Coordinates of C-alpha atoms in Angstrom, one line a residue:
Q16 CA 44.9 -30.4 46.2
L17 CA 47.1 -33.2 44.7
L18 CA 49.9 -32.3 47.3
L19 CA 47.3 -32.5 50.1
Y20 CA 45.9 -36.0 48.7
K21 CA 49.7 -37.4 48.7
R22 CA 50.1 -36.0 52.4
Q23 CA 46.9 -37.8 53.5
V24 CA 47.8 -41.1 51.7
H25 CA 51.4 -40.8 53.2
I26 CA 50.0 -40.3 56.5
F27 CA 47.3 -43.3 56.1
V28 CA 50.1 -45.7 54.9
N29 CA 52.3 -44.4 58.0
M30 CA 49.3 -45.2 60.4
I31 CA 48.7 -48.6 58.9
R32 CA 52.4 -49.5 59.0
A33 CA 52.3 -48.8 63.0
L34 CA 48.9 -50.8 63.2
L35 CA 50.7 -53.6 61.6
L36 CA 53.7 -53.3 63.7
T37 CA 51.8 -53.1 66.9
L38 CA 49.7 -56.3 65.8
L39 CA 53.0 -58.1 65.0
L40 CA 54.4 -57.3 68.1
A41 CA 51.1 -58.1 70.0
V42 CA 51.2 -61.5 68.2
S43 CA 55.0 -62.2 69.0
A44 CA 54.3 -61.3 72.5
M45 CA 51.3 -63.6 72.8
G46 CA 53.6 -66.4 71.8
F47 CA 55.6 -66.2 75.2
A48 CA 52.4 -65.8 77.3
P49 CA 51.1 -68.5 79.2
S50 CA 48.0 -70.3 77.4
P51 CA 44.7 -70.2 79.3
V52 CA 43.4 -73.5 80.6
S53 CA 41.0 -74.9 77.9
R54 CA 38.8 -71.7 77.3
V55 CA 36.8 -72.8 74.7
A56 CA 34.0 -70.1 74.4
A57 CA 32.2 -68.4 71.7
P58 CA 32.6 -64.7 71.1
S59 CA 30.5 -62.5 73.4
A60 CA 27.8 -60.1 71.9
T61 CA 30.1 -57.5 72.0
E62 CA 33.1 -59.1 70.7
L63 CA 33.6 -59.7 66.7
G64 CA 35.6 -62.9 65.9
V65 CA 38.2 -61.1 63.8
S66 CA 40.7 -63.7 61.9
I67 CA 41.9 -62.0 59.0
K68 CA 45.4 -63.2 57.9
I69 CA 47.7 -62.5 55.1
D70 CA 50.9 -64.2 54.2
V71 CA 53.7 -61.4 53.4
G72 CA 55.9 -62.8 50.5
E73 CA 59.8 -62.8 51.1
G74 CA 60.7 -59.3 49.7
E75 CA 57.2 -58.2 49.0
P76 CA 56.7 -54.5 49.6
I77 CA 54.9 -53.6 52.8
E78 CA 52.3 -51.3 50.6
S79 CA 51.1 -54.3 48.6
A80 CA 50.9 -56.5 51.9
L81 CA 48.8 -53.3 53.2
R82 CA 46.7 -53.3 50.1
R83 CA 45.9 -56.9 50.3
F84 CA 45.2 -56.8 53.8
K85 CA 43.0 -53.7 53.5
R86 CA 40.9 -55.6 50.8
E87 CA 40.5 -58.8 52.9
V88 CA 39.2 -56.5 55.9
N89 CA 37.0 -54.8 53.5
K90 CA 35.7 -58.1 52.2
S91 CA 35.0 -59.5 55.7
G92 CA 32.8 -56.7 56.8
H93 CA 34.3 -56.5 60.1
L94 CA 34.3 -52.5 59.8
M95 CA 30.9 -52.1 58.8
E96 CA 29.8 -54.5 61.9
L97 CA 31.7 -52.0 64.2
R98 CA 30.4 -48.9 62.4
H99 CA 26.7 -50.6 63.1
R100 CA 27.7 -51.5 66.7
R101 CA 28.9 -47.9 67.6
Y102 CA 25.6 -46.9 68.8
F103 CA 22.5 -49.1 70.0
E104 CA 20.3 -49.9 67.2
N105 CA 17.0 -51.5 67.8
S106 CA 15.5 -54.4 66.0
Q107 CA 13.3 -52.0 63.9
E108 CA 16.1 -50.0 62.8
K109 CA 18.2 -52.8 62.1
K110 CA 15.3 -54.3 59.8
K111 CA 15.1 -50.8 58.0
R112 CA 18.8 -50.8 57.6
K113 CA 19.0 -54.4 56.1
V114 CA 16.0 -53.6 53.9
K115 CA 17.8 -50.3 52.6
E116 CA 21.2 -52.4 52.3
G117 CA 19.3 -55.0 50.3
R118 CA 17.7 -52.4 47.9
M119 CA 21.1 -51.0 47.3
R120 CA 22.9 -54.2 46.7
K121 CA 20.1 -55.2 44.2
R122 CA 20.6 -52.0 42.6
L123 CA 24.3 -52.4 42.0
E124 CA 23.9 -55.8 40.7
R125 CA 21.3 -54.9 38.2
M126 CA 23.8 -52.0 37.1
Q127 CA 26.6 -54.4 36.9
R128 CA 24.5 -56.7 34.8
R129 CA 23.6 -53.8 32.4
R130 CA 27.3 -53.1 32.1
M131 CA 28.2 -56.5 31.5
N132 CA 25.3 -56.9 28.6
N133 CA 26.4 -54.0 27.0
R134 CA 30.1 -54.9 26.8
T135 CA 29.2 -57.8 24.9

């Protein structure tokens, strides 16, 4: 079971490496592409304005940079937004989901407060 987990982690790390390499190549290729003529438009309803950047230090292992990148992506909430936009969600379903998420958030905050109060 541990061997299976290590293999899954290894596969995941390789996929993230490939993704970062692809992003790096795309960004470097964009540097040589002609710039659009003053296109300053807001993202459409189907686009997410993703702008997550991390600075990789000199000699920093790729694993730590990937960890920081994953943390930033999770904090930004883009993946959750994409997951919700996977299927159409009408306004009533969206409200229900928001209420449910709010309840869960409040519950987690209460649990954290209790833990902090019990520590001191």
